[in-house]
Short mmCIF file of N, CA, C and O in Angstrom, two decimals:
data_model
loop_
_atom_site.label_atom_id
_atom_site.label_comp_id
_atom_site.label_asym_id
_atom_site.label_seq_id
_atom_site.Cartn_x
_atom_site.Cartn_y
_atom_site.Cartn_z
N MET A 1 59.88 35.70 96.30
CA MET A 1 60.98 34.50 95.82
C MET A 1 62.11 35.58 96.52
O MET A 1 62.06 36.48 96.42
N THR A 2 63.33 35.67 96.92
CA THR A 2 64.21 36.74 98.35
C THR A 2 65.13 37.19 97.19
O THR A 2 65.36 36.25 96.01
N PRO A 3 64.91 38.39 97.11
CA PRO A 3 66.24 38.85 95.56
C PRO A 3 67.80 37.89 96.01
O PRO A 3 68.09 38.38 97.57
N LEU A 4 68.79 38.25 95.00
CA LEU A 4 69.70 38.19 94.98
C LEU A 4 71.18 39.21 95.84
O LEU A 4 70.54 40.33 95.75
N PRO A 5 71.73 38.91 96.91
CA PRO A 5 72.96 39.99 97.12
C PRO A 5 73.27 40.39 96.31
O PRO A 5 73.55 39.98 95.44
N GLN A 6 73.10 41.99 96.33
CA GLN A 6 74.46 42.64 95.03
C GLN A 6 76.04 42.31 95.10
O GLN A 6 76.37 42.09 96.53
N GLU A 7 76.54 42.78 94.28
CA GLU A 7 77.95 43.08 94.32
C GLU A 7 78.75 43.89 94.62
O GLU A 7 77.71 45.27 93.59
N LEU A 8 79.67 44.31 95.13
CA LEU A 8 80.41 45.60 95.18
C LEU A 8 82.28 44.89 95.10
O LEU A 8 82.40 44.09 94.86
N SER A 9 82.06 45.97 93.86
CA SER A 9 84.01 46.16 93.51
C SER A 9 84.67 46.19 94.41
O SER A 9 84.45 47.21 95.38
N PRO A 10 85.61 45.77 94.42
CA PRO A 10 86.77 46.69 95.73
C PRO A 10 87.19 47.77 95.39
O PRO A 10 87.40 48.54 96.76
N ALA A 11 87.18 48.24 94.37
CA ALA A 11 87.15 49.99 93.87
C ALA A 11 85.51 50.82 95.20
O ALA A 11 85.91 51.41 96.08
N GLU A 12 84.86 50.34 95.34
CA GLU A 12 83.38 50.60 95.87
C GLU A 12 83.42 50.14 97.09
O GLU A 12 83.33 51.07 97.97
N LEU A 13 84.69 49.46 97.27
CA LEU A 13 84.85 49.43 98.92
C LEU A 13 85.76 49.81 99.17
O LEU A 13 85.44 50.24 100.73
N ALA A 14 86.19 50.42 98.81
CA ALA A 14 87.18 50.75 99.40
C ALA A 14 86.99 52.21 99.32
O ALA A 14 87.17 53.54 100.65
N GLN A 15 86.03 52.72 98.45
CA GLN A 15 85.94 54.64 99.02
C GLN A 15 84.83 54.43 100.06
O GLN A 15 84.94 55.18 100.45
N ARG A 16 83.87 53.51 100.17
CA ARG A 16 82.38 53.29 100.80
C ARG A 16 83.76 53.44 102.37
O ARG A 16 83.07 54.15 103.70
N LEU A 17 84.94 52.33 102.76
CA LEU A 17 85.18 52.34 103.71
C LEU A 17 86.45 53.70 104.31
O LEU A 17 86.38 54.85 105.09
N ALA A 18 86.56 54.94 102.57
CA ALA A 18 87.73 55.55 103.09
C ALA A 18 86.92 56.81 103.65
O ALA A 18 87.53 58.02 104.71
N ARG A 19 85.78 56.38 103.17
CA ARG A 19 84.40 57.35 103.64
C ARG A 19 83.89 57.41 104.72
O ARG A 19 82.91 58.58 105.68
N GLY A 20 84.25 56.49 105.88
CA GLY A 20 84.05 56.06 107.00
C GLY A 20 82.79 55.57 106.57
O GLY A 20 82.26 55.34 107.99
N GLU A 21 82.08 54.59 105.97
CA GLU A 21 80.87 54.12 106.38
C GLU A 21 80.61 53.13 106.65
O GLU A 21 81.65 52.25 107.01
N PRO A 22 79.75 52.82 108.49
CA PRO A 22 80.31 51.99 108.61
C PRO A 22 79.45 50.88 107.73
O PRO A 22 78.00 50.66 107.63
N VAL A 23 80.42 49.68 107.90
CA VAL A 23 80.03 48.32 107.05
C VAL A 23 80.65 47.43 108.21
O VAL A 23 81.84 47.51 108.92
N CYS A 24 80.37 46.39 108.27
CA CYS A 24 80.63 45.10 108.92
C CYS A 24 81.03 43.99 107.72
O CYS A 24 80.84 43.65 106.84
N LEU A 25 82.57 43.80 108.08
CA LEU A 25 83.14 43.12 106.82
C LEU A 25 83.46 41.79 107.62
O LEU A 25 83.45 41.41 108.25
N LEU A 26 82.40 40.96 106.60
CA LEU A 26 82.58 39.20 106.57
C LEU A 26 83.10 38.27 106.23
O LEU A 26 83.01 38.55 104.90
N ASP A 27 84.38 37.87 106.76
CA ASP A 27 85.63 37.01 106.28
C ASP A 27 84.80 35.54 106.29
O ASP A 27 85.06 35.34 107.25
N VAL A 28 84.73 34.69 105.93
CA VAL A 28 83.90 33.21 105.18
C VAL A 28 85.05 32.30 104.95
O VAL A 28 84.63 31.12 104.93
N ARG A 29 86.21 32.94 104.70
CA ARG A 29 87.36 31.95 104.62
C ARG A 29 87.17 31.38 105.50
O ARG A 29 87.32 31.40 106.94
N GLU A 30 88.89 30.03 105.34
CA GLU A 30 89.06 29.62 106.71
C GLU A 30 89.95 29.92 107.76
O GLU A 30 90.63 31.00 106.69
N ALA A 31 91.13 29.56 108.45
CA ALA A 31 91.75 30.00 109.24
C ALA A 31 92.69 30.29 108.92
O ALA A 31 93.57 30.96 108.75
N GLU A 32 93.79 29.32 107.42
CA GLU A 32 94.75 29.14 107.53
C GLU A 32 94.95 30.39 105.97
O GLU A 32 95.35 30.87 105.80
N GLU A 33 93.82 30.35 105.62
CA GLU A 33 93.52 31.53 104.24
C GLU A 33 93.58 33.46 105.56
O GLU A 33 94.62 34.19 104.57
N VAL A 34 93.02 33.39 106.47
CA VAL A 34 92.78 34.84 107.26
C VAL A 34 94.19 35.05 107.83
O VAL A 34 94.60 36.24 107.26
N ALA A 35 94.72 33.80 107.51
CA ALA A 35 96.72 34.16 107.96
C ALA A 35 96.98 34.56 107.25
O ALA A 35 98.67 35.57 107.47
N LEU A 36 96.38 34.62 105.73
CA LEU A 36 97.72 34.82 104.65
C LEU A 36 97.41 36.41 104.51
O LEU A 36 98.28 37.16 104.03
N ALA A 37 96.23 37.11 104.83
CA ALA A 37 95.85 37.94 103.95
C ALA A 37 94.89 38.19 104.51
O ALA A 37 93.43 37.50 103.98
N ALA A 38 94.36 39.41 105.28
CA ALA A 38 93.09 39.65 105.53
C ALA A 38 92.90 41.26 105.33
O ALA A 38 93.26 42.11 105.80
N LEU A 39 91.92 41.68 105.70
CA LEU A 39 91.28 43.10 105.57
C LEU A 39 90.78 43.12 107.33
O LEU A 39 89.84 43.02 107.82
N PRO A 40 91.25 44.65 107.58
CA PRO A 40 91.52 45.33 109.28
C PRO A 40 90.26 45.02 109.66
O PRO A 40 89.08 46.22 108.71
N GLY A 41 89.87 44.50 110.92
CA GLY A 41 88.58 45.00 111.18
C GLY A 41 87.62 43.86 110.41
O GLY A 41 86.88 44.18 111.56
N ALA A 42 87.38 43.14 109.91
CA ALA A 42 87.07 41.95 109.66
C ALA A 42 86.64 40.88 110.69
O ALA A 42 87.31 40.25 111.14
N VAL A 43 85.16 40.59 110.28
CA VAL A 43 84.73 39.74 111.33
C VAL A 43 84.90 37.73 110.50
O VAL A 43 84.70 38.41 109.59
N HIS A 44 85.68 37.22 110.93
CA HIS A 44 85.88 36.06 110.76
C HIS A 44 84.70 34.76 111.03
O HIS A 44 84.57 34.58 112.46
N ILE A 45 84.01 34.35 110.32
CA ILE A 45 83.12 33.38 110.76
C ILE A 45 83.23 32.54 109.09
O ILE A 45 82.61 33.15 108.50
N PRO A 46 83.91 31.66 109.32
CA PRO A 46 83.94 30.46 108.54
C PRO A 46 82.83 30.03 107.22
O PRO A 46 81.88 30.14 108.78
N LEU A 47 82.81 30.31 106.38
CA LEU A 47 81.26 29.65 106.00
C LEU A 47 80.82 28.42 106.52
O LEU A 47 79.11 28.32 106.96
N ARG A 48 81.37 27.70 106.51
CA ARG A 48 80.88 26.07 107.57
C ARG A 48 80.34 26.30 108.78
O ARG A 48 79.40 25.41 109.21
N SER A 49 80.82 27.65 109.30
CA SER A 49 80.19 28.31 110.92
C SER A 49 79.00 28.87 111.18
O SER A 49 78.12 29.32 111.97
N LEU A 50 78.91 29.44 109.51
CA LEU A 50 78.01 31.14 109.53
C LEU A 50 76.97 29.82 110.02
O LEU A 50 75.93 30.96 111.17
N PRO A 51 75.91 29.11 109.97
CA PRO A 51 74.99 28.75 110.37
C PRO A 51 74.59 29.13 112.01
O PRO A 51 73.69 29.15 112.57
N ALA A 52 75.98 28.25 112.37
CA ALA A 52 75.70 28.10 114.03
C ALA A 52 76.06 29.82 114.71
O ALA A 52 75.60 29.53 116.05
N ARG A 53 76.82 30.29 113.74
CA ARG A 53 76.79 31.90 114.40
C ARG A 53 76.78 32.79 113.69
O ARG A 53 77.16 33.94 114.24
N VAL A 54 75.49 32.70 112.70
CA VAL A 54 74.80 33.87 112.99
C VAL A 54 74.27 35.13 113.23
O VAL A 54 74.11 36.78 113.11
N GLY A 55 74.27 34.48 114.69
CA GLY A 55 73.44 35.65 115.84
C GLY A 55 74.82 36.62 116.00
O GLY A 55 74.37 37.33 116.82
N GLU A 56 75.77 36.02 115.75
CA GLU A 56 76.99 37.00 116.39
C GLU A 56 77.00 38.90 115.45
O GLU A 56 77.40 39.58 115.47
N LEU A 57 75.83 38.50 114.08
CA LEU A 57 75.95 39.24 112.95
C LEU A 57 74.46 40.06 113.58
O LEU A 57 73.66 39.79 113.52
N ASP A 58 74.87 41.36 113.24
CA ASP A 58 73.66 41.94 113.21
C ASP A 58 72.72 42.47 112.03
O ASP A 58 73.30 42.71 110.60
N PRO A 59 71.63 41.84 111.80
CA PRO A 59 70.47 41.59 110.48
C PRO A 59 70.37 43.20 110.01
O PRO A 59 70.35 43.05 108.57
N ARG A 60 70.82 44.23 111.25
CA ARG A 60 69.79 45.16 110.10
C ARG A 60 71.69 46.23 109.74
O ARG A 60 71.52 47.41 108.97
N ALA A 61 72.79 45.68 109.71
CA ALA A 61 74.11 46.54 109.61
C ALA A 61 74.06 45.85 108.27
O ALA A 61 73.99 45.39 107.12
N THR A 62 75.15 46.94 107.20
CA THR A 62 75.29 46.34 106.27
C THR A 62 76.35 45.92 106.09
O THR A 62 77.66 45.67 106.50
N ILE A 63 76.25 44.67 105.78
CA ILE A 63 77.57 43.23 105.21
C ILE A 63 77.74 43.03 104.37
O ILE A 63 77.39 43.12 103.27
N VAL A 64 79.51 43.37 103.89
CA VAL A 64 80.42 42.98 103.47
C VAL A 64 80.66 41.75 103.28
O VAL A 64 81.60 41.78 104.04
N VAL A 65 80.03 40.23 102.25
CA VAL A 65 81.35 39.63 102.63
C VAL A 65 81.61 39.32 101.60
O VAL A 65 82.01 39.02 100.44
N TYR A 66 82.78 38.50 101.99
CA TYR A 66 84.10 37.77 101.28
C TYR A 66 84.61 36.50 101.38
O TYR A 66 85.04 36.09 102.48
N CYS A 67 85.36 36.38 100.28
CA CYS A 67 86.30 34.85 100.56
C CYS A 67 87.52 35.24 99.78
O CYS A 67 87.71 36.45 99.72
N HIS A 68 88.34 34.73 99.23
CA HIS A 68 89.33 34.45 97.93
C HIS A 68 88.76 34.37 96.90
O HIS A 68 89.11 36.01 96.67
N HIS A 69 88.00 34.37 96.41
CA HIS A 69 87.68 34.96 94.85
C HIS A 69 86.15 35.22 94.51
O HIS A 69 86.02 35.66 93.65
N GLY A 70 85.20 34.67 95.86
CA GLY A 70 84.14 35.31 95.75
C GLY A 70 83.26 34.57 95.28
O GLY A 70 81.46 34.71 95.68
N MET A 71 83.47 33.00 95.45
CA MET A 71 82.09 32.03 95.32
C MET A 71 81.17 31.74 97.24
O MET A 71 80.49 31.77 96.89
N ARG A 72 82.26 31.26 97.74
CA ARG A 72 82.07 31.24 99.19
C ARG A 72 80.60 32.42 99.02
O ARG A 72 79.51 32.43 100.25
N SER A 73 81.25 33.89 99.59
CA SER A 73 81.15 34.72 99.82
C SER A 73 79.49 34.98 99.46
O SER A 73 78.78 35.18 99.99
N ALA A 74 79.69 34.48 98.11
CA ALA A 74 78.36 34.38 97.45
C ALA A 74 77.05 33.88 97.89
O ALA A 74 76.24 34.31 98.16
N MET A 75 78.07 32.53 98.36
CA MET A 75 76.61 31.46 99.02
C MET A 75 76.84 32.26 100.73
O MET A 75 75.30 32.09 100.36
N ALA A 76 77.29 32.37 100.84
CA ALA A 76 77.11 33.36 102.33
C ALA A 76 76.38 33.95 102.57
O ALA A 76 74.81 34.66 103.44
N ALA A 77 76.33 35.04 101.54
CA ALA A 77 75.50 36.76 101.29
C ALA A 77 74.50 35.73 101.19
O ALA A 77 73.34 37.02 101.47
N GLU A 78 73.83 35.19 99.57
CA GLU A 78 72.69 34.81 99.73
C GLU A 78 72.16 34.14 100.96
O GLU A 78 70.62 34.41 101.31
N TRP A 79 72.43 32.84 101.44
CA TRP A 79 71.81 32.39 102.74
C TRP A 79 72.01 33.55 103.54
O TRP A 79 70.66 33.30 104.33
N LEU A 80 72.51 34.58 104.07
CA LEU A 80 72.37 35.67 105.09
C LEU A 80 71.09 36.76 104.34
O LEU A 80 69.97 36.65 105.37
N VAL A 81 70.56 37.26 103.09
CA VAL A 81 69.33 37.89 102.51
C VAL A 81 68.18 37.23 102.60
O VAL A 81 67.47 37.14 103.23
N GLU A 82 68.64 35.26 102.63
CA GLU A 82 67.29 34.90 103.06
C GLU A 82 66.93 34.62 104.22
O GLU A 82 65.49 34.10 104.82
N ARG A 83 67.54 34.69 105.26
CA ARG A 83 67.36 34.82 107.00
C ARG A 83 66.76 36.42 107.28
O ARG A 83 66.37 36.18 108.20
N GLY A 84 66.41 36.98 105.91
CA GLY A 84 66.04 37.83 106.41
C GLY A 84 67.08 39.94 106.63
O GLY A 84 66.63 40.84 107.64
N PHE A 85 68.38 39.28 106.13
CA PHE A 85 69.54 40.44 106.49
C PHE A 85 69.39 41.24 106.06
O PHE A 85 69.30 41.15 104.49
N GLN A 86 69.27 42.54 106.10
CA GLN A 86 68.18 43.64 105.50
C GLN A 86 70.15 43.95 103.62
O GLN A 86 69.03 44.53 103.02
N SER A 87 70.67 44.51 104.08
CA SER A 87 71.55 45.08 103.43
C SER A 87 73.15 44.31 103.76
O SER A 87 73.90 44.37 104.41
N VAL A 88 73.16 43.13 102.05
CA VAL A 88 74.14 42.20 101.81
C VAL A 88 74.67 42.24 100.80
O VAL A 88 74.56 42.26 99.74
N LEU A 89 75.91 42.85 101.25
CA LEU A 89 76.75 42.26 99.39
C LEU A 89 77.71 41.52 99.28
O LEU A 89 78.11 41.53 100.62
N ASN A 90 78.40 41.12 98.23
CA ASN A 90 79.20 40.30 98.16
C ASN A 90 80.47 41.25 96.68
O ASN A 90 80.37 41.67 96.41
N LEU A 91 81.46 41.05 97.80
CA LEU A 91 83.19 41.70 97.62
C LEU A 91 83.01 40.67 96.28
O LEU A 91 83.77 39.68 96.49
N ALA A 92 82.73 41.86 94.77
CA ALA A 92 82.66 41.10 93.75
C ALA A 92 84.51 40.39 93.29
O ALA A 92 85.70 41.42 93.55
N GLY A 93 85.23 39.15 93.25
CA GLY A 93 86.26 38.47 93.06
C GLY A 93 86.86 38.42 94.44
O GLY A 93 88.78 38.13 94.57
N GLY A 94 86.37 39.36 95.54
CA GLY A 94 87.24 38.55 96.34
C GLY A 94 88.10 39.15 97.20
O GLY A 94 89.28 40.17 96.10
N ILE A 95 89.32 38.32 98.13
CA ILE A 95 90.27 39.38 98.21
C ILE A 95 91.26 39.55 97.43
O ILE A 95 92.20 40.18 97.27
N ASP A 96 91.31 37.96 96.57
CA ASP A 96 92.50 37.95 95.32
C ASP A 96 92.05 39.28 94.61
O ASP A 96 92.94 40.64 94.23
N ALA A 97 91.18 40.06 94.29
CA ALA A 97 91.00 41.18 93.82
C ALA A 97 91.14 42.81 94.14
O ALA A 97 91.38 43.48 93.77
N TRP A 98 90.33 42.52 95.83
CA TRP A 98 91.15 43.51 96.55
C TRP A 98 92.53 43.84 96.57
O TRP A 98 92.81 44.51 96.01
N ALA A 99 93.61 42.95 96.88
CA ALA A 99 95.08 42.83 96.29
C ALA A 99 94.89 43.34 95.36
O ALA A 99 96.32 44.47 94.83
N ARG A 100 94.89 42.64 93.77
CA ARG A 100 95.02 42.85 92.58
C ARG A 100 94.81 44.35 92.23
O ARG A 100 95.38 45.11 91.50
N GLU A 101 93.54 45.39 92.86
CA GLU A 101 92.84 46.48 92.13
C GLU A 101 92.83 47.47 93.13
O GLU A 101 93.30 48.11 92.98
N VAL A 102 93.25 47.01 94.62
CA VAL A 102 93.07 48.31 95.49
C VAL A 102 94.73 48.17 96.35
O VAL A 102 95.33 49.45 96.65
N ASP A 103 95.11 47.41 97.12
CA ASP A 103 96.02 46.90 97.68
C ASP A 103 97.25 46.00 96.99
O ASP A 103 96.88 44.88 97.46
N PRO A 104 98.26 46.28 96.10
CA PRO A 104 98.76 45.50 95.66
C PRO A 104 99.53 44.96 96.54
O PRO A 104 100.51 44.25 96.42
N THR A 105 100.37 45.81 97.62
CA THR A 105 101.41 45.20 98.79
C THR A 105 100.64 43.77 99.95
O THR A 105 101.10 43.02 100.40
N MET A 106 99.34 43.44 99.61
CA MET A 106 98.75 42.33 99.87
C MET A 106 99.07 40.96 99.91
O MET A 106 98.92 41.04 97.85
N PRO A 107 99.58 40.39 100.80
CA PRO A 107 100.65 39.05 99.90
C PRO A 107 99.12 38.30 98.77
O PRO A 107 97.16 38.57 99.19
N ARG A 108 99.02 37.74 97.82
CA ARG A 108 98.00 36.85 97.11
C ARG A 108 98.54 35.35 97.44
O ARG A 108 99.48 35.11 97.24
N TYR A 109 97.58 34.39 97.10
CA TYR A 109 97.76 33.59 97.86
C TYR A 109 96.77 32.28 96.76
O TYR A 109 95.82 32.80 95.50
N THR A 110 97.56 30.88 96.60
CA THR A 110 96.66 29.73 95.66
C THR A 110 95.13 29.03 96.28
O THR A 110 95.82 29.09 96.99
#
């Protein structure tokens, strides 16, 4: 049985980024959502496109998956772990939690 991906809080992600830890930010939202708010340097692969584009990701990298509230990213993270990705974390609460807890200047949407 494959273990479920762990969650990472927005504050924990901010700390990792501030320390310069190498992480791949994977945004699985739709393009319209990314246009409203995004984390700098994130790789954008919509959830529905992930099976076709999984080869673009390094299975040995630490990957932090995020979406709007954390549901789609949880599914994507679990899917990646099931395919042998070593270090996959789901951003708890998604980009909405990031905007509330880390960067209040980031636009929020519904």
